[in-house]
């Protein structure tokens, strides 16, 4: 399958630094120096709705494909650049 890498995304990794009083400060740092080309596909809604404590919870999932990067882990987050950031 061929996918068109037509969108730009920023890959960030969690970092922990110390504040003035030694407390941990959680933040995000760019994993790659620039944006990465990617392909984004929104998945169709299925049985992803659930009822928890009387509230309907809906999860909208997306599939993002980009070239292999060994430094990307499940702890990273991805921001898709475009008309609106997601």
mmCIF file of N, CA, C and O in Angstrom:
data_model
loop_
_atom_site.group_PDB
_atom_site.id
_atom_site.type_symbol
_atom_site.label_atom_id
_atom_site.label_comp_id
_atom_site.label_asym_id
_atom_site.label_seq_id
_atom_site.Cartn_x
_atom_site.Cartn_y
_atom_site.Cartn_z
ATOM 1 N N UNK A 1 0.829 -1.179 0.000
ATOM 2 C CA UNK A 1 0.000 0.000 0.000
ATOM 3 C C UNK A 1 0.874 1.244 0.000
ATOM 4 O O UNK A 1 1.854 1.321 0.721
ATOM 5 N N UNK A 2 0.487 2.201 -0.777
ATOM 6 C CA UNK A 2 1.187 3.478 -0.811
ATOM 7 C C UNK A 2 0.347 4.530 -0.107
ATOM 8 O O UNK A 2 -0.840 4.657 -0.364
ATOM 9 N N UNK A 3 0.971 5.266 0.763
ATOM 10 C CA UNK A 3 0.292 6.325 1.487
ATOM 11 C C UNK A 3 0.974 7.634 1.158
ATOM 12 O O UNK A 3 2.201 7.718 1.092
ATOM 13 N N UNK A 4 0.183 8.659 0.999
ATOM 14 C CA UNK A 4 0.715 9.983 0.706
ATOM 15 C C UNK A 4 0.983 10.691 2.029
ATOM 16 O O UNK A 4 0.092 10.860 2.847
ATOM 17 N N UNK A 5 2.216 11.072 2.244
ATOM 18 C CA UNK A 5 2.584 11.803 3.449
ATOM 19 C C UNK A 5 2.350 13.286 3.157
ATOM 20 O O UNK A 5 3.225 13.994 2.666
ATOM 21 N N UNK A 6 1.142 13.761 3.461
ATOM 22 C CA UNK A 6 0.719 15.086 3.042
ATOM 23 C C UNK A 6 0.517 16.083 4.181
ATOM 24 O O UNK A 6 0.201 17.235 3.940
ATOM 25 N N UNK A 7 0.700 15.675 5.408
ATOM 26 C CA UNK A 7 0.527 16.577 6.543
ATOM 27 C C UNK A 7 1.825 16.637 7.347
ATOM 28 O O UNK A 7 2.651 15.755 7.261
ATOM 29 N N UNK A 8 1.975 17.684 8.130
ATOM 30 C CA UNK A 8 3.153 17.835 8.981
ATOM 31 C C UNK A 8 2.739 17.601 10.422
ATOM 32 O O UNK A 8 1.661 18.002 10.845
ATOM 33 N N UNK A 9 3.587 16.927 11.195
ATOM 34 C CA UNK A 9 3.297 16.690 12.603
ATOM 35 C C UNK A 9 4.557 16.911 13.426
ATOM 36 O O UNK A 9 5.666 16.762 12.940
ATOM 37 N N UNK A 10 4.336 17.296 14.671
ATOM 38 C CA UNK A 10 5.425 17.486 15.622
ATOM 39 C C UNK A 10 5.371 16.344 16.626
ATOM 40 O O UNK A 10 4.313 16.051 17.186
ATOM 41 N N UNK A 11 6.485 15.680 16.856
ATOM 42 C CA UNK A 11 6.552 14.571 17.805
ATOM 43 C C UNK A 11 7.265 15.075 19.049
ATOM 44 O O UNK A 11 8.385 15.591 18.970
ATOM 45 N N UNK A 12 6.605 14.928 20.192
ATOM 46 C CA UNK A 12 7.151 15.427 21.454
ATOM 47 C C UNK A 12 7.293 14.285 22.443
ATOM 48 O O UNK A 12 6.510 13.337 22.438
ATOM 49 N N UNK A 13 8.292 14.381 23.299
ATOM 50 C CA UNK A 13 8.550 13.370 24.314
ATOM 51 C C UNK A 13 8.467 14.025 25.695
ATOM 52 O O UNK A 13 8.799 15.196 25.844
ATOM 53 N N UNK A 14 7.994 13.287 26.708
ATOM 54 C CA UNK A 14 7.899 13.889 28.044
ATOM 55 C C UNK A 14 9.280 14.083 28.664
ATOM 56 O O UNK A 14 10.161 13.250 28.522
ATOM 57 N N UNK A 15 9.439 15.221 29.340
ATOM 58 C CA UNK A 15 10.683 15.507 30.048
ATOM 59 C C UNK A 15 10.359 15.949 31.468
ATOM 60 O O UNK A 15 9.283 16.483 31.727
ATOM 61 N N UNK A 16 11.273 15.709 32.367
ATOM 62 C CA UNK A 16 11.117 16.127 33.759
ATOM 63 C C UNK A 16 12.318 16.985 34.123
ATOM 64 O O UNK A 16 13.459 16.580 33.948
ATOM 65 N N UNK A 17 12.040 18.178 34.615
ATOM 66 C CA UNK A 17 13.110 19.068 35.077
ATOM 67 C C UNK A 17 12.819 19.454 36.522
ATOM 68 O O UNK A 17 11.775 19.114 37.062
ATOM 69 N N UNK A 18 13.742 20.141 37.129
ATOM 70 C CA UNK A 18 13.566 20.551 38.518
ATOM 71 C C UNK A 18 13.293 22.044 38.595
ATOM 72 O O UNK A 18 13.917 22.841 37.903
ATOM 73 N N UNK A 19 12.366 22.400 39.478
ATOM 74 C CA UNK A 19 12.044 23.796 39.711
ATOM 75 C C UNK A 19 13.012 24.427 40.695
ATOM 76 O O UNK A 19 14.014 23.822 41.101
ATOM 77 N N UNK A 20 12.689 25.629 41.115
ATOM 78 C CA UNK A 20 13.561 26.370 42.031
ATOM 79 C C UNK A 20 13.716 25.682 43.383
ATOM 80 O O UNK A 20 14.740 25.806 44.041
ATOM 81 N N UNK A 21 12.691 24.978 43.815
ATOM 82 C CA UNK A 21 12.725 24.335 45.132
ATOM 83 C C UNK A 21 12.941 22.820 45.043
ATOM 84 O O UNK A 21 12.700 22.104 45.995
ATOM 85 N N UNK A 22 13.356 22.322 43.881
ATOM 86 C CA UNK A 22 13.645 20.904 43.703
ATOM 87 C C UNK A 22 12.450 20.058 43.316
ATOM 88 O O UNK A 22 12.558 18.847 43.212
ATOM 89 N N UNK A 23 11.290 20.689 43.116
ATOM 90 C CA UNK A 23 10.097 19.928 42.725
ATOM 91 C C UNK A 23 10.177 19.537 41.253
ATOM 92 O O UNK A 23 10.735 20.266 40.443
ATOM 93 N N UNK A 24 9.650 18.363 40.901
ATOM 94 C CA UNK A 24 9.685 17.947 39.496
ATOM 95 C C UNK A 24 8.667 18.738 38.671
ATOM 96 O O UNK A 24 7.540 18.957 39.103
ATOM 97 N N UNK A 25 9.095 19.164 37.497
ATOM 98 C CA UNK A 25 8.229 19.877 36.567
ATOM 99 C C UNK A 25 8.147 19.043 35.294
ATOM 100 O O UNK A 25 9.151 18.814 34.623
ATOM 101 N N UNK A 26 6.943 18.568 34.979
ATOM 102 C CA UNK A 26 6.720 17.766 33.774
ATOM 103 C C UNK A 26 6.423 18.697 32.609
ATOM 104 O O UNK A 26 5.600 19.606 32.714
ATOM 105 N N UNK A 27 7.086 18.459 31.486
ATOM 106 C CA UNK A 27 6.859 19.253 30.282
ATOM 107 C C UNK A 27 7.115 18.382 29.058
ATOM 108 O O UNK A 27 7.419 17.201 29.181
ATOM 109 N N UNK A 28 6.982 18.970 27.884
ATOM 110 C CA UNK A 28 7.188 18.258 26.622
ATOM 111 C C UNK A 28 8.315 18.926 25.850
ATOM 112 O O UNK A 28 8.430 20.147 25.821
ATOM 113 N N UNK A 29 9.136 18.119 25.197
ATOM 114 C CA UNK A 29 10.234 18.617 24.365
ATOM 115 C C UNK A 29 10.128 17.979 22.981
ATOM 116 O O UNK A 29 9.736 16.817 22.850
ATOM 117 N N UNK A 30 10.468 18.747 21.956
ATOM 118 C CA UNK A 30 10.430 18.211 20.591
ATOM 119 C C UNK A 30 11.437 17.075 20.447
ATOM 120 O O UNK A 30 12.592 17.200 20.849
ATOM 121 N N UNK A 31 10.980 15.984 19.880
ATOM 122 C CA UNK A 31 11.848 14.825 19.669
ATOM 123 C C UNK A 31 12.669 14.991 18.394
ATOM 124 O O UNK A 31 13.819 14.593 18.333
ATOM 125 N N UNK A 32 12.064 15.596 17.387
ATOM 126 C CA UNK A 32 12.745 15.840 16.119
ATOM 127 C C UNK A 32 12.956 17.346 15.974
ATOM 128 O O UNK A 32 12.138 18.136 16.430
ATOM 129 N N UNK A 33 14.033 17.778 15.338
ATOM 130 C CA UNK A 33 14.293 19.215 15.235
ATOM 131 C C UNK A 33 13.245 19.957 14.415
ATOM 132 O O UNK A 33 12.976 21.111 14.653
ATOM 133 N N UNK A 34 12.618 19.308 13.461
ATOM 134 C CA UNK A 34 11.587 19.946 12.641
ATOM 135 C C UNK A 34 10.344 19.077 12.599
ATOM 136 O O UNK A 34 10.261 18.046 13.258
ATOM 137 N N UNK A 35 9.382 19.499 11.841
ATOM 138 C CA UNK A 35 8.162 18.718 11.688
ATOM 139 C C UNK A 35 8.413 17.524 10.775
ATOM 140 O O UNK A 35 9.304 17.539 9.929
ATOM 141 N N UNK A 36 7.626 16.482 10.955
ATOM 142 C CA UNK A 36 7.763 15.239 10.204
ATOM 143 C C UNK A 36 6.558 15.108 9.277
ATOM 144 O O UNK A 36 5.426 15.407 9.664
ATOM 145 N N UNK A 37 6.789 14.660 8.055
ATOM 146 C CA UNK A 37 5.680 14.417 7.135
ATOM 147 C C UNK A 37 4.950 13.154 7.565
ATOM 148 O O UNK A 37 5.569 12.156 7.907
ATOM 149 N N UNK A 38 3.599 13.192 7.532
ATOM 150 C CA UNK A 38 2.811 12.043 7.972
ATOM 151 C C UNK A 38 1.520 11.940 7.165
ATOM 152 O O UNK A 38 1.162 12.840 6.415
ATOM 153 N N UNK A 39 0.829 10.831 7.359
ATOM 154 C CA UNK A 39 -0.479 10.573 6.775
ATOM 155 C C UNK A 39 -1.446 10.335 7.927
ATOM 156 O O UNK A 39 -1.165 9.528 8.804
ATOM 157 N N UNK A 40 -2.579 11.050 7.945
ATOM 158 C CA UNK A 40 -3.551 10.939 9.025
ATOM 159 C C UNK A 40 -4.848 10.394 8.465
ATOM 160 O O UNK A 40 -5.370 10.906 7.476
ATOM 161 N N UNK A 41 -5.365 9.330 9.088
ATOM 162 C CA UNK A 41 -6.655 8.759 8.719
ATOM 163 C C UNK A 41 -7.525 8.694 9.965
ATOM 164 O O UNK A 41 -7.130 8.087 10.957
ATOM 165 N N UNK A 42 -8.691 9.337 9.911
ATOM 166 C CA UNK A 42 -9.638 9.226 11.006
ATOM 167 C C UNK A 42 -10.369 7.902 10.876
ATOM 168 O O UNK A 42 -10.840 7.546 9.794
ATOM 169 N N UNK A 43 -10.451 7.163 11.978
ATOM 170 C CA UNK A 43 -11.155 5.885 11.961
ATOM 171 C C UNK A 43 -12.648 6.141 12.074
ATOM 172 O O UNK A 43 -13.097 7.071 12.747
ATOM 173 N N UNK A 44 -13.423 5.302 11.414
ATOM 174 C CA UNK A 44 -14.868 5.431 11.481
ATOM 175 C C UNK A 44 -15.360 5.033 12.870
ATOM 176 O O UNK A 44 -14.786 4.155 13.510
ATOM 177 N N UNK A 45 -16.416 5.688 13.352
ATOM 178 C CA UNK A 45 -16.927 5.318 14.680
ATOM 179 C C UNK A 45 -17.471 3.893 14.674
ATOM 180 O O UNK A 45 -18.086 3.456 13.715
ATOM 181 N N UNK A 46 -17.207 3.198 15.745
ATOM 182 C CA UNK A 46 -17.691 1.823 15.854
ATOM 183 C C UNK A 46 -18.212 1.614 17.264
ATOM 184 O O UNK A 46 -18.951 2.438 17.772
ATOM 185 N N UNK A 47 -17.793 0.568 17.910
ATOM 186 C CA UNK A 47 -18.260 0.268 19.254
ATOM 187 C C UNK A 47 -17.378 0.939 20.305
ATOM 188 O O UNK A 47 -17.153 0.399 21.367
ATOM 189 N N UNK A 48 -16.893 2.125 19.988
ATOM 190 C CA UNK A 48 -15.986 2.799 20.909
ATOM 191 C C UNK A 48 -16.719 3.634 21.952
ATOM 192 O O UNK A 48 -16.101 4.207 22.826
ATOM 193 N N UNK A 49 -18.045 3.726 21.840
ATOM 194 C CA UNK A 49 -18.792 4.465 22.842
ATOM 195 C C UNK A 49 -18.998 3.585 24.067
ATOM 196 O O UNK A 49 -19.230 2.392 23.959
ATOM 197 N N UNK A 50 -18.906 4.180 25.219
ATOM 198 C CA UNK A 50 -19.082 3.436 26.463
ATOM 199 C C UNK A 50 -19.873 4.296 27.438
ATOM 200 O O UNK A 50 -19.906 5.521 27.331
ATOM 201 N N UNK A 51 -20.505 3.646 28.391
ATOM 202 C CA UNK A 51 -21.222 4.362 29.433
ATOM 203 C C UNK A 51 -20.488 4.113 30.733
ATOM 204 O O UNK A 51 -20.339 2.977 31.167
ATOM 205 N N UNK A 52 -19.970 5.198 31.333
ATOM 206 C CA UNK A 52 -19.267 5.099 32.598
ATOM 207 C C UNK A 52 -19.913 6.052 33.577
ATOM 208 O O UNK A 52 -19.966 7.251 33.340
ATOM 209 N N UNK A 53 -20.437 5.523 34.654
ATOM 210 C CA UNK A 53 -21.097 6.292 35.706
ATOM 211 C C UNK A 53 -22.207 7.175 35.145
ATOM 212 O O UNK A 53 -22.377 8.322 35.536
ATOM 213 N N UNK A 54 -22.953 6.637 34.196
ATOM 214 C CA UNK A 54 -24.090 7.347 33.642
ATOM 215 C C UNK A 54 -23.761 8.336 32.544
ATOM 216 O O UNK A 54 -24.644 8.975 32.000
ATOM 217 N N UNK A 55 -22.485 8.505 32.177
ATOM 218 C CA UNK A 55 -22.089 9.422 31.117
ATOM 219 C C UNK A 55 -21.667 8.645 29.884
ATOM 220 O O UNK A 55 -20.972 7.642 29.982
ATOM 221 N N UNK A 56 -22.096 9.116 28.725
ATOM 222 C CA UNK A 56 -21.686 8.492 27.475
ATOM 223 C C UNK A 56 -20.333 9.056 27.087
ATOM 224 O O UNK A 56 -20.155 10.266 26.965
ATOM 225 N N UNK A 57 -19.355 8.177 26.907
ATOM 226 C CA UNK A 57 -17.996 8.580 26.551
ATOM 227 C C UNK A 57 -17.711 8.085 25.144
ATOM 228 O O UNK A 57 -17.879 6.907 24.846
ATOM 229 N N UNK A 58 -17.289 8.988 24.288
ATOM 230 C CA UNK A 58 -17.004 8.656 22.907
ATOM 231 C C UNK A 58 -15.536 8.940 22.625
ATOM 232 O O UNK A 58 -15.034 10.014 22.944
ATOM 233 N N UNK A 59 -14.849 7.998 22.042
ATOM 234 C CA UNK A 59 -13.446 8.170 21.692
ATOM 235 C C UNK A 59 -13.318 8.254 20.180
ATOM 236 O O UNK A 59 -13.758 7.361 19.471
ATOM 237 N N UNK A 60 -12.737 9.346 19.695
ATOM 238 C CA UNK A 60 -12.465 9.488 18.272
ATOM 239 C C UNK A 60 -10.996 9.182 18.053
ATOM 240 O O UNK A 60 -10.126 9.887 18.540
ATOM 241 N N UNK A 61 -10.742 8.113 17.338
ATOM 242 C CA UNK A 61 -9.374 7.678 17.136
ATOM 243 C C UNK A 61 -8.917 8.039 15.736
ATOM 244 O O UNK A 61 -9.705 8.181 14.825
ATOM 245 N N UNK A 62 -7.626 8.172 15.594
ATOM 246 C CA UNK A 62 -7.018 8.450 14.303
ATOM 247 C C UNK A 62 -5.784 7.572 14.153
ATOM 248 O O UNK A 62 -5.162 7.174 15.131
ATOM 249 N N UNK A 63 -5.452 7.276 12.922
ATOM 250 C CA UNK A 63 -4.245 6.493 12.610
ATOM 251 C C UNK A 63 -3.268 7.427 11.916
ATOM 252 O O UNK A 63 -3.602 8.080 10.936
ATOM 253 N N UNK A 64 -2.053 7.482 12.446
ATOM 254 C CA UNK A 64 -1.023 8.354 11.894
ATOM 255 C C UNK A 64 0.135 7.488 11.412
ATOM 256 O O UNK A 64 0.644 6.654 12.163
ATOM 257 N N UNK A 65 0.534 7.699 10.171
ATOM 258 C CA UNK A 65 1.655 6.942 9.605
ATOM 259 C C UNK A 65 2.757 7.917 9.217
ATOM 260 O O UNK A 65 2.502 8.963 8.625
ATOM 261 N N UNK A 66 3.982 7.565 9.572
ATOM 262 C CA UNK A 66 5.152 8.341 9.173
ATOM 263 C C UNK A 66 6.318 7.386 9.055
ATOM 264 O O UNK A 66 6.228 6.220 9.434
ATOM 265 N N UNK A 67 7.410 7.865 8.509
ATOM 266 C CA UNK A 67 8.592 7.012 8.350
ATOM 267 C C UNK A 67 9.123 6.600 9.713
ATOM 268 O O UNK A 67 9.005 7.328 10.693
ATOM 269 N N UNK A 68 9.762 5.441 9.765
ATOM 270 C CA UNK A 68 10.228 4.860 11.018
ATOM 271 C C UNK A 68 11.236 5.769 11.721
ATOM 272 O O UNK A 68 12.178 6.264 11.106
ATOM 273 N N UNK A 69 11.004 5.980 12.999
ATOM 274 C CA UNK A 69 11.948 6.686 13.867
ATOM 275 C C UNK A 69 12.150 5.818 15.100
ATOM 276 O O UNK A 69 11.194 5.511 15.820
ATOM 277 N N UNK A 70 13.371 5.425 15.372
ATOM 278 C CA UNK A 70 13.653 4.516 16.487
ATOM 279 C C UNK A 70 13.398 5.159 17.837
ATOM 280 O O UNK A 70 13.167 4.470 18.822
ATOM 281 N N UNK A 71 13.408 6.482 17.904
ATOM 282 C CA UNK A 71 13.263 7.165 19.182
ATOM 283 C C UNK A 71 11.806 7.383 19.598
ATOM 284 O O UNK A 71 11.556 7.821 20.714
ATOM 285 N N UNK A 72 10.848 7.061 18.749
ATOM 286 C CA UNK A 72 9.432 7.242 19.083
ATOM 287 C C UNK A 72 8.953 6.073 19.936
ATOM 288 O O UNK A 72 9.141 4.916 19.577
ATOM 289 N N UNK A 73 8.353 6.392 21.086
ATOM 290 C CA UNK A 73 7.802 5.369 21.975
ATOM 291 C C UNK A 73 6.333 5.673 22.228
ATOM 292 O O UNK A 73 5.801 6.680 21.767
ATOM 293 N N UNK A 74 5.677 4.818 23.005
ATOM 294 C CA UNK A 74 4.271 5.022 23.313
ATOM 295 C C UNK A 74 4.057 6.182 24.273
ATOM 296 O O UNK A 74 2.941 6.658 24.458
ATOM 297 N N UNK A 75 5.106 6.688 24.896
ATOM 298 C CA UNK A 75 4.992 7.831 25.799
ATOM 299 C C UNK A 75 4.970 9.156 25.040
ATOM 300 O O UNK A 75 4.634 10.184 25.619
ATOM 301 N N UNK A 76 5.315 9.144 23.773
ATOM 302 C CA UNK A 76 5.364 10.373 22.983
ATOM 303 C C UNK A 76 3.961 10.837 22.614
ATOM 304 O O UNK A 76 3.012 10.066 22.626
ATOM 305 N N UNK A 77 3.853 12.117 22.283
ATOM 306 C CA UNK A 77 2.593 12.637 21.758
ATOM 307 C C UNK A 77 2.867 13.305 20.425
ATOM 308 O O UNK A 77 3.978 13.768 20.151
ATOM 309 N N UNK A 78 1.822 13.341 19.592
ATOM 310 C CA UNK A 78 1.950 13.876 18.240
ATOM 311 C C UNK A 78 0.934 14.984 18.058
ATOM 312 O O UNK A 78 -0.243 14.811 18.381
ATOM 313 N N UNK A 79 1.376 16.120 17.554
ATOM 314 C CA UNK A 79 0.491 17.226 17.210
ATOM 315 C C UNK A 79 0.508 17.368 15.707
ATOM 316 O O UNK A 79 1.573 17.574 15.118
ATOM 317 N N UNK A 80 -0.664 17.249 15.083
ATOM 318 C CA UNK A 80 -0.765 17.365 13.631
ATOM 319 C C UNK A 80 -0.927 18.824 13.270
ATOM 320 O O UNK A 80 -1.811 19.513 13.792
ATOM 321 N N UNK A 81 -0.067 19.310 12.401
ATOM 322 C CA UNK A 81 -0.112 20.698 11.966
ATOM 323 C C UNK A 81 -1.018 20.817 10.757
ATOM 324 O O UNK A 81 -1.037 19.950 9.893
ATOM 325 N N UNK A 82 -1.763 21.878 10.684
ATOM 326 C CA UNK A 82 -2.645 22.090 9.544
ATOM 327 C C UNK A 82 -3.497 23.313 9.784
ATOM 328 O O UNK A 82 -3.094 24.254 10.466
ATOM 329 N N UNK A 83 -4.720 23.311 9.212
ATOM 330 C CA UNK A 83 -5.630 24.434 9.416
ATOM 331 C C UNK A 83 -5.909 24.617 10.914
ATOM 332 O O UNK A 83 -5.960 25.724 11.417
ATOM 333 N N UNK A 84 -6.072 23.501 11.607
ATOM 334 C CA UNK A 84 -6.209 23.536 13.074
ATOM 335 C C UNK A 84 -5.299 22.462 13.639
ATOM 336 O O UNK A 84 -5.155 21.389 13.076
ATOM 337 N N UNK A 85 -4.656 22.756 14.756
ATOM 338 C CA UNK A 85 -3.799 21.757 15.405
ATOM 339 C C UNK A 85 -4.672 20.765 16.114
ATOM 340 O O UNK A 85 -5.647 21.111 16.756
ATOM 341 N N UNK A 86 -4.317 19.463 16.024
ATOM 342 C CA UNK A 86 -5.085 18.408 16.692
ATOM 343 C C UNK A 86 -4.162 17.658 17.606
ATOM 344 O O UNK A 86 -3.026 17.423 17.297
#
